[in-house]
Amino acid sequence: MKDIIKSLTEKGILYKGRPFASNTVYDILRNSKYSGVYTHGDEVIDNMYPIIVPTEIYNKVREIVNRNKFGKRSIRTVYLLRHKVFCGECGRPVSADTGTARNGEVIHYYKCIGRKKDHNGCQLPPIKKEDLEKLVIETTIEELSKPQILNYAVQYLMRLQDNQLSENTNLKLLTKQKAAIDRALENLVTAIENGIISNTTNKRLHELEKQQEELERQILIERSKCAVRLPESVIRQFYTQALEEESQMIVNYLIKKVVVFDNFNEIHYNNPIRISPDDSQGFSFYNKVKNTGKRKMLIILKL
């Protein structure tokens, strides 16, 4: 996956101006539409799309993806938070790991790659798989099920949508430039009406009109980036429906990432709003102390 992303980046092939994320590439690799197949429920239609990827190549890729789905060492063990946990002490990803106790019991962990492979001196201790997953799932269901917490988060996201348009710096600049062009056009038209007509004024008039047209086009593009405003009911439904799913689907729908420190965790949640240009912005909307294993952990919930 890293080689694919590196190759695309070197060729200047980006996703929304940035290097591809692993999840985006995975979605492309497993999308059957590229092989000409469309699936709707139990119905499979194989003549709806043109075949971009030959079926033989698509099937080979699917075999590799399925074989690597749960890693090489933990095929029988499903880590619910795989690829979503990061070390708050050194910033490296936290990966699945397995150890054997003296009594022969196999114990599954989440362990910082910085400590495990890079040997960078990170002191974050391994966390038992069951402890971290239980903490994240139970905290998510418990807290987001509280009306006051959900209301606070939904209202924040509503305000965020309202502020997007006013905070668009490109739109502000384009609007300012168009206002200047409009004034110049108005002054030029007034001069022409007063009898000041020449080849120079006609040329300048056409130049300003062309600039005005181009600015109007760019302004429409910028406005379109913020044009889709989700109603409150859709945002609320995004969370309430996800909370009714089984554990893995809760993680897939709601959990953006979990940042683990030695004495507290941050749970970052997905939301149905895509913030341009940086959709990683978040805010802390709830802190609480929760027992996990032998330690008390400060849980910080973020969107």
PDB file of C-alpha atoms in Angstrom, residues 77-218:
ATOM      1  CA  THR A  77      -8.142 -12.633  15.892  1.00  0.00           C
ATOM      2  CA  VAL A  78     -10.117  -9.583  14.810  1.00  0.00           C
ATOM      3  CA  TYR A  79      -8.732  -6.330  16.183  1.00  0.00           C
ATOM      4  CA  LEU A  80     -11.694  -3.958  16.098  1.00  0.00           C
ATOM      5  CA  LEU A  81      -9.508  -0.831  16.202  1.00  0.00           C
ATOM      6  CA  ARG A  82      -6.927  -1.960  13.664  1.00  0.00           C
ATOM      7  CA  HIS A  83      -5.333   1.030  11.824  1.00  0.00           C
ATOM      8  CA  LYS A  84      -7.206   3.507  14.059  1.00  0.00           C
ATOM      9  CA  VAL A  85      -4.994   3.652  17.171  1.00  0.00           C
ATOM     10  CA  PHE A  86      -2.048   6.047  17.512  1.00  0.00           C
ATOM     11  CA  CYS A  87       0.493   6.649  20.255  1.00  0.00           C
ATOM     12  CA  GLY A  88       0.074  10.009  21.954  1.00  0.00           C
ATOM     13  CA  GLU A  89       3.597   9.854  23.381  1.00  0.00           C
ATOM     14  CA  CYS A  90       5.613   9.543  20.135  1.00  0.00           C
ATOM     15  CA  GLY A  91       2.987   9.899  17.412  1.00  0.00           C
ATOM     16  CA  ARG A  92       3.580   6.496  15.776  1.00  0.00           C
ATOM     17  CA  PRO A  93       0.766   4.062  14.923  1.00  0.00           C
ATOM     18  CA  VAL A  94      -0.225   1.442  17.468  1.00  0.00           C
ATOM     19  CA  SER A  95      -0.383  -2.044  15.944  1.00  0.00           C
ATOM     20  CA  ALA A  96      -1.712  -5.461  16.889  1.00  0.00           C
ATOM     21  CA  ASP A  97       0.627  -7.678  18.884  1.00  0.00           C
ATOM     22  CA  THR A  98       0.463 -11.036  20.624  1.00  0.00           C
ATOM     23  CA  GLY A  99       2.317 -12.385  23.641  1.00  0.00           C
ATOM     24  CA  THR A 100       2.332 -15.569  25.695  1.00  0.00           C
ATOM     25  CA  ALA A 101       2.120 -15.538  29.478  1.00  0.00           C
ATOM     26  CA  ARG A 102       4.111 -17.917  31.697  1.00  0.00           C
ATOM     27  CA  ASN A 103       1.062 -20.130  32.072  1.00  0.00           C
ATOM     28  CA  GLY A 104       0.836 -20.483  28.278  1.00  0.00           C
ATOM     29  CA  GLU A 105      -2.095 -18.102  27.882  1.00  0.00           C
ATOM     30  CA  VAL A 106      -2.017 -16.127  24.624  1.00  0.00           C
ATOM     31  CA  ILE A 107      -2.620 -12.412  25.251  1.00  0.00           C
ATOM     32  CA  HIS A 108      -3.478  -9.920  22.521  1.00  0.00           C
ATOM     33  CA  TYR A 109      -2.250  -6.339  22.761  1.00  0.00           C
ATOM     34  CA  TYR A 110      -2.158  -3.003  21.039  1.00  0.00           C
ATOM     35  CA  LYS A 111       1.489  -1.921  21.065  1.00  0.00           C
ATOM     36  CA  CYS A 112       3.213   1.256  19.836  1.00  0.00           C
ATOM     37  CA  ILE A 113       5.244   0.649  16.669  1.00  0.00           C
ATOM     38  CA  GLY A 114       7.761   3.220  17.885  1.00  0.00           C
ATOM     39  CA  ARG A 115       8.499   1.073  20.903  1.00  0.00           C
ATOM     40  CA  LYS A 116       8.034  -2.282  19.157  1.00  0.00           C
ATOM     41  CA  LYS A 117       9.936  -1.806  15.891  1.00  0.00           C
ATOM     42  CA  ASP A 118      11.609   1.605  15.803  1.00  0.00           C
ATOM     43  CA  HIS A 119      13.031   1.351  19.336  1.00  0.00           C
ATOM     44  CA  ASN A 120      12.656   5.125  19.629  1.00  0.00           C
ATOM     45  CA  GLY A 121      12.517   5.110  23.424  1.00  0.00           C
ATOM     46  CA  CYS A 122       8.735   5.437  23.621  1.00  0.00           C
ATOM     47  CA  GLN A 123       7.506   4.383  27.062  1.00  0.00           C
ATOM     48  CA  LEU A 124       3.845   3.749  26.217  1.00  0.00           C
ATOM     49  CA  PRO A 125       3.050   0.346  27.739  1.00  0.00           C
ATOM     50  CA  PRO A 126       1.187  -2.267  25.663  1.00  0.00           C
ATOM     51  CA  ILE A 127      -2.590  -2.199  26.169  1.00  0.00           C
ATOM     52  CA  LYS A 128      -4.662  -5.335  26.299  1.00  0.00           C
ATOM     53  CA  LYS A 129      -6.831  -5.641  23.219  1.00  0.00           C
ATOM     54  CA  GLU A 130      -9.998  -6.394  25.160  1.00  0.00           C
ATOM     55  CA  ASP A 131      -9.462  -3.503  27.597  1.00  0.00           C
ATOM     56  CA  LEU A 132      -8.994  -0.827  24.932  1.00  0.00           C
ATOM     57  CA  GLU A 133     -11.782  -2.063  22.654  1.00  0.00           C
ATOM     58  CA  LYS A 134     -14.227  -2.354  25.544  1.00  0.00           C
ATOM     59  CA  LEU A 135     -13.303   1.123  26.741  1.00  0.00           C
ATOM     60  CA  VAL A 136     -13.795   2.726  23.320  1.00  0.00           C
ATOM     61  CA  ILE A 137     -17.026   0.896  22.422  1.00  0.00           C
ATOM     62  CA  GLU A 138     -18.694   1.261  25.816  1.00  0.00           C
ATOM     63  CA  THR A 139     -17.682   4.906  26.177  1.00  0.00           C
ATOM     64  CA  THR A 140     -18.961   5.712  22.682  1.00  0.00           C
ATOM     65  CA  ILE A 141     -22.333   4.062  23.238  1.00  0.00           C
ATOM     66  CA  GLU A 142     -22.728   5.394  26.776  1.00  0.00           C
ATOM     67  CA  GLU A 143     -21.788   9.009  26.073  1.00  0.00           C
ATOM     68  CA  LEU A 144     -23.282   9.548  22.617  1.00  0.00           C
ATOM     69  CA  SER A 145     -26.538   8.004  23.833  1.00  0.00           C
ATOM     70  CA  LYS A 146     -26.922  10.850  26.333  1.00  0.00           C
ATOM     71  CA  PRO A 147     -29.264  13.464  24.824  1.00  0.00           C
ATOM     72  CA  GLN A 148     -27.295  16.408  26.223  1.00  0.00           C
ATOM     73  CA  ILE A 149     -24.002  15.150  24.751  1.00  0.00           C
ATOM     74  CA  LEU A 150     -25.471  14.349  21.345  1.00  0.00           C
ATOM     75  CA  ASN A 151     -27.333  17.680  21.256  1.00  0.00           C
ATOM     76  CA  TYR A 152     -24.136  19.569  22.031  1.00  0.00           C
ATOM     77  CA  ALA A 153     -22.227  17.783  19.264  1.00  0.00           C
ATOM     78  CA  VAL A 154     -25.019  18.179  16.687  1.00  0.00           C
ATOM     79  CA  GLN A 155     -25.460  21.889  17.418  1.00  0.00           C
ATOM     80  CA  TYR A 156     -21.720  22.450  17.104  1.00  0.00           C
ATOM     81  CA  LEU A 157     -21.693  20.784  13.690  1.00  0.00           C
ATOM     82  CA  MET A 158     -24.658  22.887  12.594  1.00  0.00           C
ATOM     83  CA  ARG A 159     -22.773  26.047  13.563  1.00  0.00           C
ATOM     84  CA  LEU A 160     -19.688  24.708  11.804  1.00  0.00           C
ATOM     85  CA  GLN A 161     -21.617  24.433   8.560  1.00  0.00           C
ATOM     86  CA  ASP A 162     -22.899  27.991   8.943  1.00  0.00           C
ATOM     87  CA  ASN A 163     -19.369  29.278   9.479  1.00  0.00           C
ATOM     88  CA  GLN A 164     -17.828  27.457   6.520  1.00  0.00           C
ATOM     89  CA  LEU A 165     -18.951  29.973   3.945  1.00  0.00           C
ATOM     90  CA  SER A 166     -17.816  33.014   5.942  1.00  0.00           C
ATOM     91  CA  GLU A 167     -14.438  31.414   6.726  1.00  0.00           C
ATOM     92  CA  ASN A 168     -13.634  30.569   3.109  1.00  0.00           C
ATOM     93  CA  THR A 169     -10.583  32.811   2.518  1.00  0.00           C
ATOM     94  CA  ASN A 170     -10.512  32.097  -1.220  1.00  0.00           C
ATOM     95  CA  LEU A 171     -14.138  33.149  -1.510  1.00  0.00           C
ATOM     96  CA  LYS A 172     -13.461  36.346   0.432  1.00  0.00           C
ATOM     97  CA  LEU A 173     -10.537  37.228  -1.828  1.00  0.00           C
ATOM     98  CA  LEU A 174     -12.467  36.473  -5.017  1.00  0.00           C
ATOM     99  CA  THR A 175     -15.447  38.497  -3.813  1.00  0.00           C
ATOM    100  CA  LYS A 176     -13.165  41.429  -3.006  1.00  0.00           C
ATOM    101  CA  GLN A 177     -11.547  41.242  -6.442  1.00  0.00           C
ATOM    102  CA  LYS A 178     -14.943  41.118  -8.154  1.00  0.00           C
ATOM    103  CA  ALA A 179     -16.116  44.170  -6.211  1.00  0.00           C
ATOM    104  CA  ALA A 180     -13.087  46.086  -7.506  1.00  0.00           C
ATOM    105  CA  ILE A 181     -13.807  44.970 -11.084  1.00  0.00           C
ATOM    106  CA  ASP A 182     -17.459  45.942 -10.703  1.00  0.00           C
ATOM    107  CA  ARG A 183     -16.462  49.435  -9.572  1.00  0.00           C
ATOM    108  CA  ALA A 184     -14.003  49.806 -12.438  1.00  0.00           C
ATOM    109  CA  LEU A 185     -16.658  48.712 -14.936  1.00  0.00           C
ATOM    110  CA  GLU A 186     -19.170  51.128 -13.465  1.00  0.00           C
ATOM    111  CA  ASN A 187     -16.684  54.014 -13.749  1.00  0.00           C
ATOM    112  CA  LEU A 188     -15.796  53.057 -17.322  1.00  0.00           C
ATOM    113  CA  VAL A 189     -19.441  52.846 -18.380  1.00  0.00           C
ATOM    114  CA  THR A 190     -20.033  56.262 -16.851  1.00  0.00           C
ATOM    115  CA  ALA A 191     -17.090  57.654 -18.845  1.00  0.00           C
ATOM    116  CA  ILE A 192     -18.449  56.141 -22.063  1.00  0.00           C
ATOM    117  CA  GLU A 193     -21.899  57.599 -21.343  1.00  0.00           C
ATOM    118  CA  ASN A 194     -20.208  60.991 -20.985  1.00  0.00           C
ATOM    119  CA  GLY A 195     -18.731  60.677 -24.472  1.00  0.00           C
ATOM    120  CA  ILE A 196     -15.237  59.398 -23.641  1.00  0.00           C
ATOM    121  CA  ILE A 197     -15.064  56.676 -26.309  1.00  0.00           C
ATOM    122  CA  SER A 198     -11.880  55.332 -27.876  1.00  0.00           C
ATOM    123  CA  ASN A 199     -10.214  52.088 -28.887  1.00  0.00           C
ATOM    124  CA  THR A 200      -8.534  52.058 -25.484  1.00  0.00           C
ATOM    125  CA  THR A 201     -11.802  52.368 -23.539  1.00  0.00           C
ATOM    126  CA  ASN A 202     -13.456  49.670 -25.673  1.00  0.00           C
ATOM    127  CA  LYS A 203     -10.495  47.342 -25.156  1.00  0.00           C
ATOM    128  CA  ARG A 204     -10.485  48.014 -21.431  1.00  0.00           C
ATOM    129  CA  LEU A 205     -14.245  47.423 -21.264  1.00  0.00           C
ATOM    130  CA  HIS A 206     -13.903  43.971 -22.835  1.00  0.00           C
ATOM    131  CA  GLU A 207     -10.989  43.106 -20.543  1.00  0.00           C
ATOM    132  CA  LEU A 208     -12.963  44.007 -17.427  1.00  0.00           C
ATOM    133  CA  GLU A 209     -16.039  42.122 -18.602  1.00  0.00           C
ATOM    134  CA  LYS A 210     -13.907  39.040 -19.235  1.00  0.00           C
ATOM    135  CA  GLN A 211     -12.302  39.321 -15.782  1.00  0.00           C
ATOM    136  CA  GLN A 212     -15.724  39.793 -14.217  1.00  0.00           C
ATOM    137  CA  GLU A 213     -17.038  36.656 -15.940  1.00  0.00           C
ATOM    138  CA  GLU A 214     -14.043  34.589 -14.801  1.00  0.00           C
ATOM    139  CA  LEU A 215     -14.350  35.806 -11.203  1.00  0.00           C
ATOM    140  CA  GLU A 216     -18.056  34.965 -11.171  1.00  0.00           C
ATOM    141  CA  ARG A 217     -17.186  31.446 -12.336  1.00  0.00           C
ATOM    142  CA  GLN A 218     -14.546  31.005  -9.615  1.00  0.00           C
TER     143      GLN A 218
END
